[in-house]
Amino acid sequence: MKILFLGDVMGRAGRRAITENLPRLRETWALDFVVVNGENATSGMGLSGAHAKVLLDAGADCVTLGDHAFDQKDMLQFIEHEPRVIRPLNFSKASPGKGSRLFTTKNGRKVLVMQALGQVFMKRPFDDPFSAVEPVFKTHPLGGQADAIVVDFHCEATSEKMAMGHWCDGRASLVVGTHTHVPTADAMILPGGTAHLSDAGMCGDYNSVIGMEKHEPLRRFITGMPKDRFTPATGEATLSGVYIETDDQTGKATRIEMVRQGGRLQQCGP
């Protein structure tokens, strides 16, 4: 299978980049399945139901969330009726929605997508992500019930992301980090056959501070004092993410390529 994962969609610029480019990429790259992290698609903080529909209509098969999962309050109801949107497995036990789902592609292949939140440097204490993913692997073994498995690990520390990659090695097709909005350069296939990238980066304007207009973040760094709200940058966005190909028999990765399309970053893709 050919699978594309796109990192955190950041505000209007990120949404526009998805709607303008994803339909073309699906056709050009003959993609079987697309996962988009929509964590920051609405004003840079969370995802509304209306903007979730925008991402899904543009060609996303699954939209993942993150620590800002329910910053937009209508997502509390929307996620109950839209199973293609998933929140982290180890979010509050009282939260609506699910942290994993088995999808069926148009050609009948089964793709499991799950998401977990890290613990290191995160503002809120979340449950252990390693034990959170374990039961999902047991009920949906790679190459058995699932032809491919994608793990979105949403956290700050690259060390924790790399640890999750090794923890899942041989049991997932792809483990990819999200949340920090800056793409890392460590795309690789681990010894057990799992593709890994510590952070997919963001789909947003990189002439910014992690997707936000520069002036207010700079003011706070320099003076230590806030003045205005953070607002997403609105220039041309770069689609950032990762592309993998999997073996039809085992579900393990046979190819991994970093993806950067449009905007300011050096371009790359399959």
Short mmCIF file of C-alpha atoms in Angstrom, two decimals:
data_model
loop_
_atom_site.label_atom_id
_atom_site.label_comp_id
_atom_site.label_asym_id
_atom_site.label_seq_id
_atom_site.Cartn_x
_atom_site.Cartn_y
_atom_site.Cartn_z
CA MET A 1 0.00 0.00 0.00
CA LYS A 2 0.94 3.64 -0.50
CA ILE A 3 0.20 5.73 2.60
CA LEU A 4 0.63 9.46 3.17
CA PHE A 5 0.70 11.09 6.60
CA LEU A 6 0.55 14.89 6.86
CA GLY A 7 1.59 16.75 10.01
CA ASP A 8 -0.30 19.29 12.09
CA VAL A 9 -2.53 21.49 9.92
CA MET A 10 -1.99 25.05 11.13
CA GLY A 11 -4.84 27.51 10.71
CA ARG A 12 -6.26 28.86 7.47
CA ALA A 13 -2.96 28.60 5.57
CA GLY A 14 -2.68 24.91 6.41
CA ARG A 15 -6.29 24.19 5.48
CA ARG A 16 -5.84 25.99 2.17
CA ALA A 17 -2.71 23.97 1.39
CA ILE A 18 -4.64 20.74 2.06
CA THR A 19 -7.62 21.66 -0.10
CA GLU A 20 -5.46 22.94 -2.96
CA ASN A 21 -2.90 20.11 -3.02
CA LEU A 22 -4.14 16.89 -1.44
CA PRO A 23 -6.57 15.91 -4.25
CA ARG A 24 -3.73 16.25 -6.78
CA LEU A 25 -1.27 14.28 -4.62
CA ARG A 26 -3.77 11.46 -4.09
CA GLU A 27 -4.03 11.03 -7.85
CA THR A 28 -0.39 11.68 -8.80
CA TRP A 29 1.07 9.41 -6.13
CA ALA A 30 -1.74 6.81 -6.42
CA LEU A 31 -2.31 6.92 -2.67
CA ASP A 32 -4.31 4.18 -0.98
CA PHE A 33 -4.74 5.92 2.37
CA VAL A 34 -4.17 9.40 3.80
CA VAL A 35 -3.96 10.46 7.46
CA VAL A 36 -3.95 14.16 8.39
CA ASN A 37 -3.30 15.56 11.86
CA GLY A 38 -5.88 18.32 12.28
CA GLU A 39 -4.84 19.35 15.78
CA ASN A 40 -4.35 23.06 15.02
CA ALA A 41 -6.53 23.55 11.94
CA THR A 42 -8.97 25.96 13.59
CA SER A 43 -7.28 29.24 14.55
CA GLY A 44 -4.19 27.27 15.57
CA MET A 45 -5.97 25.71 18.57
CA GLY A 46 -7.98 22.55 18.05
CA LEU A 47 -10.34 21.49 15.27
CA SER A 48 -13.95 22.44 14.64
CA GLY A 49 -16.47 20.14 13.05
CA ALA A 50 -16.72 22.38 9.99
CA HIS A 51 -12.95 22.34 9.45
CA ALA A 52 -12.81 18.58 10.02
CA LYS A 53 -15.25 18.25 7.10
CA VAL A 54 -12.97 20.45 4.98
CA LEU A 55 -10.01 18.09 5.57
CA LEU A 56 -12.08 14.95 4.97
CA ASP A 57 -13.67 16.35 1.80
CA ALA A 58 -10.20 17.26 0.49
CA GLY A 59 -9.14 13.61 0.62
CA ALA A 60 -8.13 12.68 4.17
CA ASP A 61 -9.32 9.18 5.11
CA CYS A 62 -8.61 9.81 8.80
CA VAL A 63 -8.03 12.98 10.84
CA THR A 64 -6.12 12.71 14.12
CA LEU A 65 -6.19 15.23 16.96
CA GLY A 66 -3.86 15.75 19.96
CA ASP A 67 -3.62 17.59 23.28
CA HIS A 68 -5.87 20.36 21.88
CA ALA A 69 -8.46 17.78 20.82
CA PHE A 70 -11.44 19.53 22.38
CA ASP A 71 -10.34 23.17 22.43
CA GLN A 72 -13.13 23.74 19.90
CA LYS A 73 -16.12 22.71 21.96
CA ASP A 74 -18.27 21.49 19.07
CA MET A 75 -15.75 18.66 18.58
CA LEU A 76 -17.17 17.08 21.76
CA GLN A 77 -20.34 16.27 19.81
CA PHE A 78 -18.90 16.06 16.29
CA ILE A 79 -16.46 13.25 17.11
CA GLU A 80 -19.30 11.06 18.36
CA HIS A 81 -20.88 11.08 14.89
CA GLU A 82 -17.75 11.15 12.69
CA PRO A 83 -15.65 8.00 13.23
CA ARG A 84 -13.01 9.19 10.78
CA VAL A 85 -11.80 11.65 13.44
CA ILE A 86 -9.86 10.03 16.30
CA ARG A 87 -8.50 11.49 19.53
CA PRO A 88 -5.59 10.18 21.62
CA LEU A 89 -5.97 6.78 23.29
CA ASN A 90 -4.67 8.10 26.62
CA PHE A 91 -6.76 11.27 26.77
CA SER A 92 -9.24 11.61 29.63
CA LYS A 93 -11.30 8.44 30.09
CA ALA A 94 -14.40 10.64 30.10
CA SER A 95 -13.66 12.10 26.65
CA PRO A 96 -15.88 11.21 23.69
CA GLY A 97 -14.70 9.46 20.56
CA LYS A 98 -12.09 6.75 20.15
CA GLY A 99 -8.30 6.62 20.00
CA SER A 100 -8.05 4.02 17.25
CA ARG A 101 -10.05 2.73 14.33
CA LEU A 102 -9.73 0.04 11.68
CA PHE A 103 -10.47 1.54 8.25
CA THR A 104 -11.21 -0.22 4.97
CA THR A 105 -9.66 1.25 1.82
CA LYS A 106 -11.43 1.34 -1.54
CA ASN A 107 -9.57 -1.79 -2.61
CA GLY A 108 -10.56 -3.65 0.54
CA ARG A 109 -7.34 -3.39 2.53
CA LYS A 110 -7.52 -2.80 6.29
CA VAL A 111 -5.63 0.13 7.84
CA LEU A 112 -5.52 0.66 11.59
CA VAL A 113 -4.82 4.20 12.80
CA MET A 114 -4.16 4.99 16.46
CA GLN A 115 -2.90 8.02 18.34
CA ALA A 116 -1.29 8.50 21.74
CA LEU A 117 -0.03 11.51 23.69
CA GLY A 118 3.45 11.65 25.17
CA GLN A 119 4.27 12.63 28.74
CA VAL A 120 7.67 14.39 28.61
CA PHE A 121 7.41 18.22 28.73
CA MET A 122 3.67 18.12 28.11
CA LYS A 123 1.61 20.62 30.11
CA ARG A 124 -0.97 18.08 31.27
CA PRO A 125 -0.31 14.67 32.86
CA PHE A 126 -1.53 11.98 30.47
CA ASP A 127 -1.63 8.24 31.06
CA ASP A 128 1.31 6.08 29.99
CA PRO A 129 1.26 6.01 26.16
CA PHE A 130 3.25 2.78 25.87
CA SER A 131 0.72 0.75 27.81
CA ALA A 132 -2.09 2.58 25.97
CA VAL A 133 -1.05 1.29 22.54
CA GLU A 134 -0.34 -2.26 23.73
CA PRO A 135 -3.90 -3.66 23.79
CA VAL A 136 -4.59 -2.24 20.32
CA PHE A 137 -1.64 -4.16 18.90
CA LYS A 138 -2.87 -7.34 20.59
CA THR A 139 -6.36 -7.11 19.11
CA HIS A 140 -5.21 -5.92 15.66
CA PRO A 141 -1.93 -7.68 14.79
CA LEU A 142 -0.03 -6.35 11.78
CA GLY A 143 -0.39 -8.70 8.82
CA GLY A 144 -3.44 -10.25 10.47
CA GLN A 145 -6.51 -8.13 11.12
CA ALA A 146 -4.62 -5.06 9.92
CA ASP A 147 -2.84 -4.87 6.56
CA ALA A 148 -1.14 -1.67 7.74
CA ILE A 149 -0.91 0.18 11.08
CA VAL A 150 -0.18 3.90 11.50
CA VAL A 151 0.70 5.31 14.93
CA ASP A 152 0.53 9.08 15.43
CA PHE A 153 2.55 9.89 18.57
CA HIS A 154 1.76 13.44 19.66
CA CYS A 155 4.39 14.81 22.04
CA GLU A 156 7.25 17.24 22.63
CA ALA A 157 10.40 15.18 23.18
CA THR A 158 12.15 13.53 20.25
CA SER A 159 13.62 11.00 22.67
CA GLU A 160 10.14 9.85 23.67
CA LYS A 161 9.10 9.70 20.01
CA MET A 162 12.11 7.59 19.11
CA ALA A 163 11.43 5.32 22.07
CA MET A 164 7.87 4.78 20.83
CA GLY A 165 9.20 3.92 17.39
CA HIS A 166 11.43 1.20 18.82
CA TRP A 167 8.63 -0.01 21.15
CA CYS A 168 6.36 -0.50 18.13
CA ASP A 169 9.05 -1.83 15.77
CA GLY A 170 7.80 -4.85 13.87
CA ARG A 171 4.23 -4.26 15.02
CA ALA A 172 3.37 -1.08 13.07
CA SER A 173 3.89 0.05 9.50
CA LEU A 174 4.60 3.64 10.53
CA VAL A 175 5.25 5.48 13.80
CA VAL A 176 5.32 9.23 13.21
CA GLY A 177 5.62 12.08 15.67
CA THR A 178 3.48 15.21 15.63
CA HIS A 179 3.02 18.32 17.81
CA THR A 180 6.29 20.29 17.50
CA HIS A 181 5.61 21.60 13.96
CA VAL A 182 9.22 21.21 12.76
CA PRO A 183 10.08 18.25 10.51
CA THR A 184 12.95 16.09 11.69
CA ALA A 185 15.46 14.49 9.30
CA ASP A 186 15.48 10.95 10.70
CA ALA A 187 13.12 9.15 8.31
CA MET A 188 14.15 5.49 8.38
CA ILE A 189 12.92 1.91 8.47
CA LEU A 190 13.75 0.35 11.83
CA PRO A 191 15.26 -3.17 12.07
CA GLY A 192 11.87 -4.82 12.60
CA GLY A 193 10.33 -3.19 9.53
CA THR A 194 8.54 -0.17 11.01
CA ALA A 195 8.96 3.17 9.25
CA HIS A 196 9.75 5.98 11.68
CA LEU A 197 9.95 9.78 11.62
CA SER A 198 10.31 11.68 14.88
CA ASP A 199 8.21 14.63 13.68
CA ALA A 200 6.23 15.13 10.49
CA GLY A 201 6.33 18.93 10.76
CA MET A 202 3.29 21.08 10.07
CA CYS A 203 1.12 22.00 7.15
CA GLY A 204 1.43 25.74 7.61
CA ASP A 205 3.37 28.92 6.87
CA TYR A 206 7.01 28.42 7.93
CA ASN A 207 7.69 32.18 7.81
CA SER A 208 6.50 32.14 11.41
CA VAL A 209 7.25 30.79 14.87
CA ILE A 210 5.91 27.23 14.64
CA GLY A 211 3.01 28.48 12.56
CA MET A 212 2.17 31.62 14.52
CA GLU A 213 2.72 35.19 13.30
CA LYS A 214 6.23 36.13 14.47
CA HIS A 215 5.66 39.40 16.31
CA GLU A 216 3.93 38.25 19.49
CA PRO A 217 6.13 35.18 20.09
CA LEU A 218 9.23 37.33 19.55
CA ARG A 219 7.92 39.92 22.00
CA ARG A 220 7.38 37.27 24.65
CA PHE A 221 10.81 35.72 24.14
CA ILE A 222 12.55 39.10 24.31
CA THR A 223 10.55 40.85 27.03
CA GLY A 224 8.91 38.00 28.90
CA MET A 225 5.61 39.88 28.67
CA PRO A 226 2.52 39.05 26.62
CA LYS A 227 0.61 41.78 24.80
CA ASP A 228 -1.56 40.18 22.13
CA ARG A 229 -2.98 36.76 21.34
CA PHE A 230 -1.07 34.35 19.13
CA THR A 231 -2.52 34.26 15.61
CA PRO A 232 -1.66 31.77 12.85
CA ALA A 233 0.55 33.00 10.02
CA THR A 234 -1.30 33.27 6.71
CA GLY A 235 1.42 33.08 4.05
CA GLU A 236 1.90 30.20 1.62
CA ALA A 237 2.02 26.92 3.51
CA THR A 238 4.27 23.91 3.11
CA LEU A 239 2.62 20.50 3.24
CA SER A 240 4.91 18.49 5.52
CA GLY A 241 4.68 14.80 6.27
CA VAL A 242 5.85 11.35 5.32
CA TYR A 243 5.09 8.81 2.59
CA ILE A 244 5.50 5.08 3.02
CA GLU A 245 4.95 1.93 1.02
CA THR A 246 4.14 -1.36 2.73
CA ASP A 247 4.47 -5.03 1.91
CA ASP A 248 1.07 -6.52 1.12
CA GLN A 249 1.79 -9.73 3.02
CA THR A 250 3.45 -8.50 6.21
CA GLY A 251 2.28 -4.89 6.44
CA LYS A 252 5.84 -3.79 7.16
CA ALA A 253 7.37 -0.76 5.48
CA THR A 254 9.42 -1.20 2.32
CA ARG A 255 9.97 2.50 1.59
CA ILE A 256 9.84 5.81 3.44
CA GLU A 257 10.20 9.32 2.03
CA MET A 258 9.86 12.70 3.70
CA VAL A 259 7.26 14.98 2.12
CA ARG A 260 7.54 18.77 1.74
CA GLN A 261 5.39 20.38 -0.93
CA GLY A 262 4.95 24.11 -1.60
CA GLY A 263 5.86 27.04 0.61
CA ARG A 264 9.36 27.90 1.80
CA LEU A 265 10.99 24.59 2.73
CA GLN A 266 13.18 22.53 0.42
CA GLN A 267 10.86 20.34 -1.64
CA CYS A 268 10.82 16.56 -1.42
CA GLY A 269 8.50 13.61 -1.90
CA PRO A 270 8.26 10.17 -3.47
#
